[in-house]
């Protein structure tokens, strides 16, 4: 579970960096949102990777960040 949170944080931070989003600054809520966006983005990236039959872990990590960027774009369109 700790690894999932850490990977979610890394993926969320990278997705926020590429999409120019700060997730509410450096507050606890911003941290939690960043982790949640990273975790859900990883699920989206995992779905894309399984559809493309990706076996490379580095490429899967890139797809996780792409999934986070997709989620951020959807959230920006809604809110």
XYZ file of N, CA and C in Angstrom:
237
model
N 0.829 -1.189 0.000
C 0.000 0.000 0.000
C 0.877 1.257 0.000
N 1.980 1.213 0.719
C 2.892 2.354 0.739
C 3.511 2.590 -0.635
N 3.822 1.502 -1.341
C 4.381 1.629 -2.690
C 3.357 2.244 -3.631
N 2.090 1.866 -3.480
C 1.029 2.431 -4.314
C 0.895 3.929 -4.076
N 0.954 4.345 -2.819
C 0.864 5.772 -2.499
C 2.073 6.525 -3.051
N 3.263 5.932 -2.898
C 4.473 6.584 -3.398
C 4.448 6.696 -4.919
N 4.064 5.620 -5.607
C 3.973 5.675 -7.070
C 2.872 6.640 -7.512
N 1.765 6.664 -6.766
C 0.708 7.623 -7.074
C 1.190 9.050 -6.933
N 2.000 9.300 -5.909
C 2.553 10.645 -5.723
C 3.477 11.021 -6.868
N 4.352 10.094 -7.249
C 5.295 10.386 -8.335
C 4.553 10.606 -9.652
N 3.620 9.718 -9.964
C 2.853 9.846 -11.212
C 2.006 11.111 -11.181
N 1.378 11.416 -10.042
C 0.573 12.628 -9.925
C 1.398 13.897 -10.062
N 2.584 13.911 -9.460
C 3.456 15.082 -9.585
C 3.923 15.275 -11.017
N 4.304 14.185 -11.675
C 4.731 14.305 -13.076
C 3.573 14.722 -13.982
N 2.405 14.150 -13.753
C 1.238 14.553 -14.543
C 0.893 16.014 -14.315
N 0.956 16.462 -13.060
C 0.702 17.869 -12.755
C 1.747 18.785 -13.359
N 3.003 18.319 -13.392
C 4.073 19.116 -14.003
C 3.834 19.291 -15.491
N 3.511 18.191 -16.176
C 3.301 18.269 -17.624
C 2.028 19.027 -17.989
N 1.019 18.968 -17.122
C -0.241 19.655 -17.404
C -0.305 21.039 -16.746
N 0.776 21.461 -16.091
C 0.874 22.774 -15.434
C -0.231 22.969 -14.397
N -0.378 21.976 -13.492
C -1.386 22.002 -12.441
C -0.693 21.838 -11.100
N -1.142 22.577 -10.085
C -0.484 22.497 -8.774
C -1.300 21.742 -7.744
N -2.520 21.312 -8.036
C -3.383 20.561 -7.125
C -3.642 21.307 -5.820
N -3.848 22.575 -5.867
C -4.198 23.330 -4.669
C -3.019 23.738 -3.812
N -1.849 23.812 -4.383
C -0.696 24.271 -3.621
C -0.053 23.182 -2.788
N 0.572 23.596 -1.696
C 1.324 22.648 -0.869
C 0.566 22.272 0.393
N -0.743 22.253 0.344
C -1.551 21.890 1.508
C -1.722 20.377 1.577
N -2.252 19.893 2.670
C -2.514 18.463 2.816
C -3.545 17.991 1.807
N -4.540 18.820 1.543
C -5.560 18.465 0.553
C -4.930 18.356 -0.830
N -4.033 19.259 -1.168
C -3.339 19.197 -2.451
C -2.505 17.937 -2.579
N -1.870 17.538 -1.485
C -1.081 16.305 -1.476
C -1.972 15.089 -1.711
N -3.092 15.035 -1.016
C -4.018 13.900 -1.154
C -4.589 13.850 -2.566
N -4.956 14.996 -3.116
C -5.491 15.041 -4.484
C -4.425 14.590 -5.474
N -3.183 15.010 -5.259
C -2.089 14.608 -6.142
C -1.899 13.099 -6.121
N -1.931 12.499 -4.931
C -1.784 11.047 -4.815
C -2.960 10.334 -5.479
N -4.176 10.812 -5.245
C -5.358 10.174 -5.840
C -5.353 10.278 -7.361
N -4.966 11.443 -7.878
C -4.873 11.600 -9.338
C -3.813 10.658 -9.892
N -2.703 10.514 -9.183
C -1.658 9.595 -9.633
C -2.106 8.150 -9.626
N -2.826 7.739 -8.573
C -3.289 6.356 -8.488
C -4.324 6.062 -9.576
N -5.294 6.948 -9.735
C -6.315 6.740 -10.779
C -5.678 6.843 -12.164
N -4.723 7.758 -12.316
C -4.001 7.862 -13.589
C -3.222 6.603 -13.903
N -2.679 5.961 -12.867
C -1.980 4.693 -13.071
C -2.936 3.599 -13.526
N -4.147 3.604 -12.982
C -5.147 2.636 -13.443
C -5.499 2.884 -14.908
N -5.641 4.151 -15.278
C -5.933 4.473 -16.684
C -4.769 4.044 -17.571
N -3.540 4.363 -17.135
C -2.356 3.950 -17.891
C -2.217 2.442 -17.961
N -2.571 1.749 -16.869
C -2.537 0.290 -16.880
C -3.539 -0.293 -17.852
N -4.705 0.322 -17.939
C -5.712 -0.121 -18.901
C -5.206 0.075 -20.328
N -4.597 1.228 -20.589
C -4.043 1.486 -21.921
C -2.918 0.496 -22.221
N -2.053 0.247 -21.230
C -0.945 -0.679 -21.420
C -1.406 -2.101 -21.669
N -2.444 -2.526 -20.962
C -2.941 -3.887 -21.189
C -3.634 -4.003 -22.546
N -4.269 -2.928 -22.988
C -4.902 -2.957 -24.311
C -3.847 -3.030 -25.408
N -2.685 -2.390 -25.167
C -1.596 -2.413 -26.148
C -0.629 -3.573 -25.918
N -0.873 -4.380 -24.865
C -0.028 -5.519 -24.500
C 1.413 -5.091 -24.232
N 1.569 -4.049 -23.393
C 2.881 -3.529 -23.041
C 3.487 -4.397 -21.947
N 4.726 -4.838 -22.141
C 5.434 -5.642 -21.147
C 6.594 -4.875 -20.504
N 7.031 -3.795 -21.098
C 8.159 -3.007 -20.611
C 7.712 -2.124 -19.451
N 8.410 -2.199 -18.308
C 7.988 -1.438 -17.132
C 8.215 0.058 -17.297
N 9.248 0.441 -18.022
C 9.498 1.868 -18.242
C 8.401 2.457 -19.120
N 8.042 1.747 -20.165
C 6.957 2.212 -21.033
C 5.639 2.236 -20.280
N 5.418 1.275 -19.389
C 4.201 1.263 -18.584
C 4.162 2.464 -17.645
N 5.313 2.845 -17.078
C 5.377 4.028 -16.226
C 5.034 5.287 -17.023
N 5.534 5.369 -18.247
C 5.215 6.511 -19.112
C 3.712 6.537 -19.395
N 3.126 5.374 -19.627
C 1.680 5.311 -19.867
C 0.897 5.690 -18.608
N 1.426 5.381 -17.426
C 0.781 5.805 -16.182
C 0.751 7.328 -16.085
N 1.849 7.970 -16.454
C 1.898 9.439 -16.435
C 0.943 10.004 -17.481
N 0.870 9.366 -18.643
C -0.085 9.787 -19.675
C -1.514 9.641 -19.161
N -1.784 8.560 -18.441
C -3.109 8.369 -17.845
C -3.432 9.462 -16.839
N -2.444 9.874 -16.049
C -2.657 10.977 -15.108
C -2.925 12.276 -15.858
N -2.222 12.500 -16.963
C -2.458 13.704 -17.765
C -3.863 13.693 -18.366
N -4.313 12.533 -18.803
C -5.675 12.415 -19.338
C -6.692 12.738 -18.248
N -6.477 12.196 -17.051
C -7.388 12.468 -15.941
C -7.387 13.943 -15.577
N -6.226 14.580 -15.547
C -6.151 16.010 -15.236
C -6.880 16.827 -16.293
N -6.739 16.440 -17.565
C -7.448 17.157 -18.636
C -8.956 17.026 -18.467
N -9.409 15.832 -18.090
C -10.851 15.636 -17.875
C -11.327 16.468 -16.685
N -10.550 16.457 -15.598
C -10.939 17.235 -14.421
C -10.926 18.736 -14.696
N -9.954 19.194 -15.504
C -9.924 20.617 -15.878
C -11.125 20.988 -16.745
N -11.585 20.057 -17.588
C -12.741 20.340 -18.428
C -14.029 20.393 -17.602
N -14.094 19.575 -16.548
C -15.293 19.541 -15.711
C -15.334 20.731 -14.751
N -14.203 20.991 -14.097
C -14.167 22.051 -13.088
C -13.519 23.253 -13.661
